[in-house]
Each structure stands twice: as structure tokens, then as C-alpha cells.
C-alpha positions as a Python dict, from the first residue, in 0.01 Angstrom:
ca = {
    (1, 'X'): (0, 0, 0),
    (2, 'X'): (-380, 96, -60),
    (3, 'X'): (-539, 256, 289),
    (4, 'X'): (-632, 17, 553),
    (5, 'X'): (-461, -188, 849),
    (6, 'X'): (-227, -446, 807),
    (7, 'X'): (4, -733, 941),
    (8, 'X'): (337, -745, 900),
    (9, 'X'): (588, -1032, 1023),
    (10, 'X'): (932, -977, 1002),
    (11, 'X'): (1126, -1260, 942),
    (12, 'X'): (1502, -1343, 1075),
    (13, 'X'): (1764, -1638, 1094),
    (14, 'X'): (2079, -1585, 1242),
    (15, 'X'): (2317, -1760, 1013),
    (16, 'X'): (2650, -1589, 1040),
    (17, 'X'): (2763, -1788, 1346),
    (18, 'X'): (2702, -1470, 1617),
    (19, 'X'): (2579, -1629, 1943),
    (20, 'X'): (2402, -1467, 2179),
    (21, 'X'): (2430, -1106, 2291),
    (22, 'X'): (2671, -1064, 2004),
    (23, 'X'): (2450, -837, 1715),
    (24, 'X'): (2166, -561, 1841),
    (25, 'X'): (1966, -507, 1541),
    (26, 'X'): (1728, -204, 1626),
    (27, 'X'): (1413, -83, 1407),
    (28, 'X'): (1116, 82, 1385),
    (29, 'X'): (790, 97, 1173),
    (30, 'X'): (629, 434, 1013),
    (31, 'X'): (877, 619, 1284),
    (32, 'X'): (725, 429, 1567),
    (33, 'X'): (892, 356, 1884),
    (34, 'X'): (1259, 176, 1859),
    (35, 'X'): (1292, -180, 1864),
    (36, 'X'): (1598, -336, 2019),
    (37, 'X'): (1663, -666, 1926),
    (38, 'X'): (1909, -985, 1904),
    (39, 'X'): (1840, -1233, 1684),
    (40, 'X'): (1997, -1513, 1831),
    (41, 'X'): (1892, -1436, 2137),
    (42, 'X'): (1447, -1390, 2061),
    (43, 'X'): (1474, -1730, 1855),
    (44, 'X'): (1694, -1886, 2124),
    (45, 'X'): (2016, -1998, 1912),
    (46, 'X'): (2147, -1905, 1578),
    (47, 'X'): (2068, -2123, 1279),
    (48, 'X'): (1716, -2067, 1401),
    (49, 'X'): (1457, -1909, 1240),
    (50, 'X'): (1230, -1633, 1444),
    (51, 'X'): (966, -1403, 1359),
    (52, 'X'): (821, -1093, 1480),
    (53, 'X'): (459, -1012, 1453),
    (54, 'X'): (312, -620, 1457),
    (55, 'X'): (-69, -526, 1406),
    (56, 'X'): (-245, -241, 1335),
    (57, 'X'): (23, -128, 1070),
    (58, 'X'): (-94, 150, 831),
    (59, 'X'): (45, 356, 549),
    (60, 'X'): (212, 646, 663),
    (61, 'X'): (69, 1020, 402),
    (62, 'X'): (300, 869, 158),
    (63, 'X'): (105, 540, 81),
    (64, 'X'): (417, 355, 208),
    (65, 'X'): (475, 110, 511),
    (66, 'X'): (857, 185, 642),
    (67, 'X'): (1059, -19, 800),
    (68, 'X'): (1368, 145, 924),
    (69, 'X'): (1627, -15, 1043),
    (70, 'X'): (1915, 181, 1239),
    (71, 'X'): (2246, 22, 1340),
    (72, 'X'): (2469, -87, 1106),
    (73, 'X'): (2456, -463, 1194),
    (74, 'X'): (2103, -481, 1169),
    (75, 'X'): (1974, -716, 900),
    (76, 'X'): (1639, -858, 788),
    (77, 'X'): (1561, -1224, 547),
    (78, 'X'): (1215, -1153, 458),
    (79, 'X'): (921, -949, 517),
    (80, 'X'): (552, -1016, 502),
    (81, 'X'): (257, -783, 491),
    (82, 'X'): (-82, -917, 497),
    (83, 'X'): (-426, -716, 521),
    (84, 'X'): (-499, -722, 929),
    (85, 'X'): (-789, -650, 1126),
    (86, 'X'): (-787, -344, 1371),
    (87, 'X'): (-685, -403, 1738),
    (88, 'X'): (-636, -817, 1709),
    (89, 'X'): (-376, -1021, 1531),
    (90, 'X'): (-523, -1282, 1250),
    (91, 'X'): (-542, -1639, 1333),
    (92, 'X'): (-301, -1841, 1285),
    (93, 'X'): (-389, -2211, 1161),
    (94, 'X'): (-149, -2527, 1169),
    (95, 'X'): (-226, -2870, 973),
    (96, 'X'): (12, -3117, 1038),
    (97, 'X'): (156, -3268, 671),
    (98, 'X'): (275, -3125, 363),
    (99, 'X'): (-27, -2964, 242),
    (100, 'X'): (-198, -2612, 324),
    (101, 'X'): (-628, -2706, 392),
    (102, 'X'): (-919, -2464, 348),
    (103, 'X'): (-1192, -2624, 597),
    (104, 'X'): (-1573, -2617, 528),
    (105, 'X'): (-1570, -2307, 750),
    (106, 'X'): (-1346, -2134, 519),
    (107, 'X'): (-1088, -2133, 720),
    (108, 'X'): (-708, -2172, 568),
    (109, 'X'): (-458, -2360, 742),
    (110, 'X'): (-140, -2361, 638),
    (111, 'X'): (98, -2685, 647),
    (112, 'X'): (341, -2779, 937),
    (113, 'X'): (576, -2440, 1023),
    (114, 'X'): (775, -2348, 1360),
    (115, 'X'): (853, -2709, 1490),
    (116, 'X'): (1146, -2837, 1639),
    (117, 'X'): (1202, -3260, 1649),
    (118, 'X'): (889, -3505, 1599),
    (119, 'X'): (875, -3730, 1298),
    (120, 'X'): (548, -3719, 1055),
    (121, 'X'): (293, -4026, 978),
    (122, 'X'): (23, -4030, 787),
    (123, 'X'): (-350, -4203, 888),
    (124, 'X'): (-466, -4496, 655),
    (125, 'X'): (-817, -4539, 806),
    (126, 'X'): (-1109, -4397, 694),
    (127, 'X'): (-1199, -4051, 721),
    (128, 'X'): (-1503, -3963, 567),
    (129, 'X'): (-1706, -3918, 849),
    (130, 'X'): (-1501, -3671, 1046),
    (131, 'X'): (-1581, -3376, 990),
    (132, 'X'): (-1285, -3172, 855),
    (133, 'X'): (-1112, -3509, 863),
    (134, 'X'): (-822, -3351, 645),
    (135, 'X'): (-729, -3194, 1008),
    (136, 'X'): (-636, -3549, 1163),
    (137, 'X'): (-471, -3692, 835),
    (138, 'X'): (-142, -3716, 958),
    (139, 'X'): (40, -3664, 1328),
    (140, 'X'): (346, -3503, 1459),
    (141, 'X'): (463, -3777, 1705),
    (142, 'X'): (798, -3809, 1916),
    (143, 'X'): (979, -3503, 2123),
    (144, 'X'): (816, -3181, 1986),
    (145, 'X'): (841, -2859, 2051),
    (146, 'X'): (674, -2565, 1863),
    (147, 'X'): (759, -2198, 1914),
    (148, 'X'): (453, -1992, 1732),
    (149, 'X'): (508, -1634, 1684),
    (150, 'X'): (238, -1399, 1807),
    (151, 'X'): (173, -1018, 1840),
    (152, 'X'): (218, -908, 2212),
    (153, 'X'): (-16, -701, 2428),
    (154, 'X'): (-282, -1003, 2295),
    (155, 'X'): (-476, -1306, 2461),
    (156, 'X'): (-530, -1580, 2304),
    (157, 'X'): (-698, -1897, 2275),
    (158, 'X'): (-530, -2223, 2186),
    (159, 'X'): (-681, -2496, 2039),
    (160, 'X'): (-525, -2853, 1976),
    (161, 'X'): (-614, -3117, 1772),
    (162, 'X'): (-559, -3519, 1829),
    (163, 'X'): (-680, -3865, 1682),
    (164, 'X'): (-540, -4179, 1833),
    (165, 'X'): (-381, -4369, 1497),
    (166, 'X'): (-242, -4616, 1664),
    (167, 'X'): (-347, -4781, 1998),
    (168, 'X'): (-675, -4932, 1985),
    (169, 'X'): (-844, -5202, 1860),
    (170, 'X'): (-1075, -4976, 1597),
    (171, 'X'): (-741, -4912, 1440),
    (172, 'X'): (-612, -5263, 1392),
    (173, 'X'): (-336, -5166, 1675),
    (174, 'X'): (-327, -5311, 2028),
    (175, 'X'): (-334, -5136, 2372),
    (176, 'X'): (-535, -4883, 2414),
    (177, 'X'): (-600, -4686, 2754),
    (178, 'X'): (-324, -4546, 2880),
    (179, 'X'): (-104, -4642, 2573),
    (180, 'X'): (-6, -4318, 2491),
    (181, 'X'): (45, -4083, 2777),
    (182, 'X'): (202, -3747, 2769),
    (183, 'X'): (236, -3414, 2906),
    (184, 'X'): (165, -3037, 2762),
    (185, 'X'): (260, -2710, 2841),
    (186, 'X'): (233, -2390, 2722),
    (187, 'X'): (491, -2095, 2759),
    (188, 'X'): (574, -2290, 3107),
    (189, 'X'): (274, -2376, 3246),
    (190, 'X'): (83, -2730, 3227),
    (191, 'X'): (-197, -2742, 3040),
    (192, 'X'): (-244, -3118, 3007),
    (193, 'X'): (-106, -3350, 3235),
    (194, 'X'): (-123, -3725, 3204),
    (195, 'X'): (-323, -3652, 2910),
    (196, 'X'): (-473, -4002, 2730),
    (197, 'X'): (-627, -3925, 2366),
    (198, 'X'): (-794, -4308, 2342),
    (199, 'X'): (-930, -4228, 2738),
    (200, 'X'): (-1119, -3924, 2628),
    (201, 'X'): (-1218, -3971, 2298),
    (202, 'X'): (-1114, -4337, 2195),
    (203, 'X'): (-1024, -4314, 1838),
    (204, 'X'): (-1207, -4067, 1715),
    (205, 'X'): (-1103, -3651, 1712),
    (206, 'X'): (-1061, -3459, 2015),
    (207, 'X'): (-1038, -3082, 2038),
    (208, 'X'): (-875, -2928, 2387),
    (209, 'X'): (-923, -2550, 2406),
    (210, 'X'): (-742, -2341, 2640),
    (211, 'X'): (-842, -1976, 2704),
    (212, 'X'): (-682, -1653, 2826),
    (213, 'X'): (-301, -1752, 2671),
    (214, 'X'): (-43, -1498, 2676),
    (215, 'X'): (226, -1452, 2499),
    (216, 'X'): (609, -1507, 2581),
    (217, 'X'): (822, -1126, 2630),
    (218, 'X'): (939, -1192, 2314),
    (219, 'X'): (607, -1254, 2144),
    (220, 'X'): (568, -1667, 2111),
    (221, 'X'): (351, -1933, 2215),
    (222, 'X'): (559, -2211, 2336),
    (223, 'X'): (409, -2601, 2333),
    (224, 'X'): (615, -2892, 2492),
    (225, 'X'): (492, -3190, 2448),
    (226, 'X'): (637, -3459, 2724),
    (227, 'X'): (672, -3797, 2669),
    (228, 'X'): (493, -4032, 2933),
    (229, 'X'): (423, -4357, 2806),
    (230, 'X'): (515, -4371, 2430),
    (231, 'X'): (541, -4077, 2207),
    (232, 'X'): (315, -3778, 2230),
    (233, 'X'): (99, -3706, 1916),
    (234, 'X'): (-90, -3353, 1722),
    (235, 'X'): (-252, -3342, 1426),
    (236, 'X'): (-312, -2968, 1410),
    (237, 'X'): (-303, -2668, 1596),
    (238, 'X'): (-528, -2300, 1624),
    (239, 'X'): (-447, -1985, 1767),
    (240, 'X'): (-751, -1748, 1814),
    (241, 'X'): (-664, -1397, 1920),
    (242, 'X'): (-957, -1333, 2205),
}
């Protein structure tokens, strides 16, 4: 690798049927510190995907980034190395849909990744006059749960992104306040409760920011989203290291 810092996410799916406590993969990076660690256990299950995220990676005097890994079970499915920035992790960006989006910021998000249930729908209104109105083009609704893998020994701040499709009479639908009712938390703690997109921002986009977010022991940002009244809904989601 040319000088400089980098990113690298290594990337792991437990598909050999070991549960739990059964495999203890251990590595390290450029002879750093030893990393213990069971797959099925960090992305809670096998048949699951997980990924770990380290910063401030460099080339060791040889030009090369090592990753050693030391006990004979250990394993790896893919690894990813992107050009970092020093001391912060880069942000990570999530459209709902089936296409990746490059905003008039510049910004790249990349389509729907690390979600567990929901079904997809796409909006047939108009658009135009949202700004960034690719964001809101289609929603995540039912039981979700995302688990979003971040570097530790970060804060962050999460943004997420919701347009009432649905209830409302703009939309052709009926209802409307307090149609669509639902609860969020984050990595345990509620961060939206009784939360009504058509109350705060009837159908047009809403942004709900949420600073000072840390990560999970084992380096995620977990998001439930609880069903109150109907199905809860996202259209995209923002993590900005702080």
C-alpha cells in the first residue's frame, strides 16, 4: 500500500454450524496488540454476517498492511482497506433501496446493508422539490433491526431519515396523526419514544440527530425500531464520527 492511513474492515460469517463459544479466532494488525474473538458470538448467531472496523492502519517499513492471524481455527471471508482519515473512522452512509446515491454534497451513500426483517416500498409521489429527495425514495417498514459496525474508542452522531408515504391526506392515504407510531432505540437506550413522522413534519422529510453515541463492546451501533401503532418506517440512515 502507498504511505498514508487507512481503514480496514474485516469481514466474517460463521457458516460452519459452530454456535457460540465454540471457535476463538485471534489476530492482530502490523504486530499490534492480539485480538480475541468468536464469530458467532460478536455477530450474535452463526449464519450471520459481522464486521470489524480498525482506523488509523498504516504500512508497516515493508509497504505492507499484515494481518496475522494465530490459532489454527481462525478464519477470515473478506477484507477491505479503504484510505482513512487520522484519529476518526469515515462516515458511514445508508440509502434505503437497491441503489448506492452520491448527494449534491458529494456525499456517497451506499444501498441498504446490515438489516435484519422489514420489507422495502418504494414512494410514487413527487419528489422534485426535496432536496436530496433520492434519500426518501423508498422505506424500510415492519420489525427492523440494524446492527452497523463501527470503530471503538469513537463518538458518534446518528442521524435518521423519515417521510410519511402513507398516512395522510397529501399522499392520497387516510389517517394521519398518530397513524404510525413507533419506538427507537439505540444500543439499549430510547432515543425516540412515541415518535409520529406526520405529527412533526406531516409528509414532508424529517431529519432526527442524536449526538454523543457510543459504540456497543463489540464495536456496533444497534437501532430497534418498535412497533406502536402500525409499522415503523426509515428511509436512510448517517453515522458521523464526532
Amino acid at each position: 500500500m502507498p504511505p498514508g492511513t487507512y481503514e480496514v474492515h474485516l469481514l466474517f460469517a460463521e457458516t460452519s454450524g459452530f454456535q457460540e463459544g465454540s471457535r476463538n479466532g485471534q489476530f492482530s494488525i502490523n504486530g499490534g496488540p492480539t485480538i480475541s474473538f468468536d464469530v458467532a458470538e460478536d455477530a450474535a448467531g452463526d449464519d450471520v454476517a459481522t464486521t470489524k472496523v480498525f482506523t488509523d492502519v498504516s504500512p508497516g517499513a515493508d509497504g505492507m498492511i499484515h494481518v496475522n492471524f494465530i490459532t489454527a481455527e481462525s478464519f477470515l471471508n473478506a477484507v477491505e482497506i479503504l484510505p482513512g482519515i487520522p484519529h476518526r473512522m469515515l462516515p458511514v452512509r445508508i440509502v434505503v433501496g437497491h441503489s448506492s446515491y452520491h448527494d449534491s454534497k458529494g456525499n456517497d451513500w451506499t444501498r441498504d446493508r446490515y438489516f435484519f426483517g422489514g420489507r422495502l416500498s418504494s414512494f410514487a409521489g413527487d419528489l422534485t422539490n426535496v432536496p436530496d429527495g433520492r434519500l426518501y425514495e423508498w422505506h424500510r417498514f415492519g420489525h427492523i433491526h440494524y446492527i452497523i459496525p463501527v470503530a471503538t474508542g469513537e463518538k458518534y452522531t446518528l442521524r435518521l431519515y423519515f417521510l410519511e408515504r402513507w398516512f395522510g391526506l397529501r399522499n392520497g392515504g387516510f389517517g394521519g396523526l398518530g397513524s404510525r407510531v413507533f419506538d427507537i432505540s439505540c444500543n439499549g437506550s430510547m432515543v425516540l419514544k412515541n415518535f409520529d413522522i406526520f405529527r412533526e413534519a406531516g409528509n414532508g422529510p424529517l431529519v432526527k440527530s442524536f449526538a454523543h453515541i457510543e459504540p456497543t463492546a463489540q464495536g456496533k451501533i444497534e437501532l430497534y425500531f418498535i412497533p406502536g401503532a402500525n409499522y415503523p418506517s426509515i428511509s436512510a440512515i448517517e453515522i458521523i464520527p464526532e
